[in-house]
XYZ file of C-alpha atoms in Angstrom:
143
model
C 40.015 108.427 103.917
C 41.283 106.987 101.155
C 44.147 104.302 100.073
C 47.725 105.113 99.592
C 50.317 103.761 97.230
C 54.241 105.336 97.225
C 56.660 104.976 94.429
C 59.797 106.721 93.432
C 59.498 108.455 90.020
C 62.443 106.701 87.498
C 64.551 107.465 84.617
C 61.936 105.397 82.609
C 59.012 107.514 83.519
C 60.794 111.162 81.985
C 60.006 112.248 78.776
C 62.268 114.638 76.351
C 61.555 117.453 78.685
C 62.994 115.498 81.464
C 60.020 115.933 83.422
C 57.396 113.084 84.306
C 55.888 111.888 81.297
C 52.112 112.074 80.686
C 51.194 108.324 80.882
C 53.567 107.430 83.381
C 50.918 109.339 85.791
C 48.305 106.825 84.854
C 51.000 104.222 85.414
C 51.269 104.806 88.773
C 47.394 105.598 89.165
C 46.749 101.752 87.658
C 49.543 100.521 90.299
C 47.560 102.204 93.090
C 44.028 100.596 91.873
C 46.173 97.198 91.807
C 47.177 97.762 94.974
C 44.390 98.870 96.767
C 42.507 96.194 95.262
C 44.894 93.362 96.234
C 44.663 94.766 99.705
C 40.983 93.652 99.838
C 41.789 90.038 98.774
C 40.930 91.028 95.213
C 44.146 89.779 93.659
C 45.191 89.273 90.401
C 44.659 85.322 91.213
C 41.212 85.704 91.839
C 40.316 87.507 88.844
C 42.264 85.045 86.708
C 40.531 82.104 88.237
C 37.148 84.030 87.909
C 38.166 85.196 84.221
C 37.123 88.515 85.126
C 39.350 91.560 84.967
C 38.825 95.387 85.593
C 38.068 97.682 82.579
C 38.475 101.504 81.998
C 35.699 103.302 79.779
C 37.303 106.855 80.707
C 40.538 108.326 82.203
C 41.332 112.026 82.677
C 44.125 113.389 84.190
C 44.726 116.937 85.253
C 48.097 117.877 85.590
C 48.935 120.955 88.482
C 53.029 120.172 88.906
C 55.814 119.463 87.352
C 57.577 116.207 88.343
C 61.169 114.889 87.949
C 62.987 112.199 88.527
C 63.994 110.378 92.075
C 61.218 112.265 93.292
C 58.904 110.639 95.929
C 55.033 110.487 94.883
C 51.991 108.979 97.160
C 49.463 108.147 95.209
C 45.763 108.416 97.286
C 42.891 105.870 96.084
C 39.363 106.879 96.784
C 35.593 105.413 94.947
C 33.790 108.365 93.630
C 30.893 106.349 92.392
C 29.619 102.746 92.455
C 26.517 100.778 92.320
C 25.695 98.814 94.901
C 27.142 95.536 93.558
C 30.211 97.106 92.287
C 29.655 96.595 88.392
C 30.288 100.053 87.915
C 32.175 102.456 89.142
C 34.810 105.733 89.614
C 37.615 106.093 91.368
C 39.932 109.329 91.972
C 43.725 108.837 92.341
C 45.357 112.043 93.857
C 49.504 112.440 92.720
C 51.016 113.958 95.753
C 54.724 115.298 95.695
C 56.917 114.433 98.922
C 56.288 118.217 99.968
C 52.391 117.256 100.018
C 51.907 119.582 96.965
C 49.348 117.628 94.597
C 50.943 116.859 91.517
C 47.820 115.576 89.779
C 44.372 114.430 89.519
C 43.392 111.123 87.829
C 39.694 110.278 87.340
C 38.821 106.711 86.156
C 35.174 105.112 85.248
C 35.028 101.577 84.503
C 33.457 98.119 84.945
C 34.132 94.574 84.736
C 34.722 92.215 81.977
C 34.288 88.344 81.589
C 38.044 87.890 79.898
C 36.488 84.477 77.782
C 32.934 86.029 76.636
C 34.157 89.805 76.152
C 31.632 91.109 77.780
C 30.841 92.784 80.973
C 30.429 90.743 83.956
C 29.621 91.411 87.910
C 31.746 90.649 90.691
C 30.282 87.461 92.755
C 28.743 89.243 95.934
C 31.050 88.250 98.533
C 34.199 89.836 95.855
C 31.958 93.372 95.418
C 31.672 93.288 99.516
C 35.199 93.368 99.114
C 35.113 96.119 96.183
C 33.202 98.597 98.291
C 35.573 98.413 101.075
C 37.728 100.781 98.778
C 37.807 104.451 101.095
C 34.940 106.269 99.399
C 35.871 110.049 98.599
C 33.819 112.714 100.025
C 31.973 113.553 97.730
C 31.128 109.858 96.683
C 27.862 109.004 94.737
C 26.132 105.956 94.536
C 24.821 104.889 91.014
């Protein structure tokens, strides 16, 4: 189970090959995290009141089909790996085509930052109940 986020792909998003543009992939991965967060009441709001943000330490992206533009993508969201108060963690975004054919595979690792001390920072506990509501993938791990 995981969540899902659908966009259209746009003129913007094409590169000189006229094909889907490397880092417009992790745009729409970032949109789905956004998303999927905001779902679980953890809204851009809160983290601005809270001064805490989410923070990537790695991205990687495998690419298995072309896309172009006006095509129709669903984006899954799933945690691969967390600790138990959220303060670390994975997530897999899956890039599917409107056919179903997976486009791509975006793995993310990252934390949480206090935006005014610049350094990492936990989630208060009732916000990381919220975090590990995110669908877990199946082959989730728990740090």
């Amino acid at each position: 189970m995981s969540h899902t986020y659908k966009g259209k792909v746009m003129w913007s998003h094409l590169d000189a090959n006229m094909h889907m543009r490397h880092s417009a992939y992790a745009d729409f991965a970032a949109q789905a995290r956004i998303e999927a967060l905001d779902e679980l009441g953890l809204d851009l709001k809160i983290f601005q009141k809270l001064h805490i943000g989410p923070i990537l330490f790695r991205e990687e992206t495998t690419y298995l089909r072309e896309v172009g533009i006006n095509e129709n993508l669903t984006v899954t969201t799933a945690l691969t790996k967390s600790k138990k108060d959220g303060s670390r963690w994975g997530i897999r975004h899956e890039i599917f085509k409107a056919d179903g054919v997976k486009a791509a595979v975006i793995n993310v690792e990252g934390a949480w930052i206090d935006t005014f001390k610049r350094k990492l920072a936990a989630l208060p506990e009732d916000l990381a109940e919220h975090f590990n509501q995110i669908p877990k993938s199946a082959d989730f791990v728990e740090l």
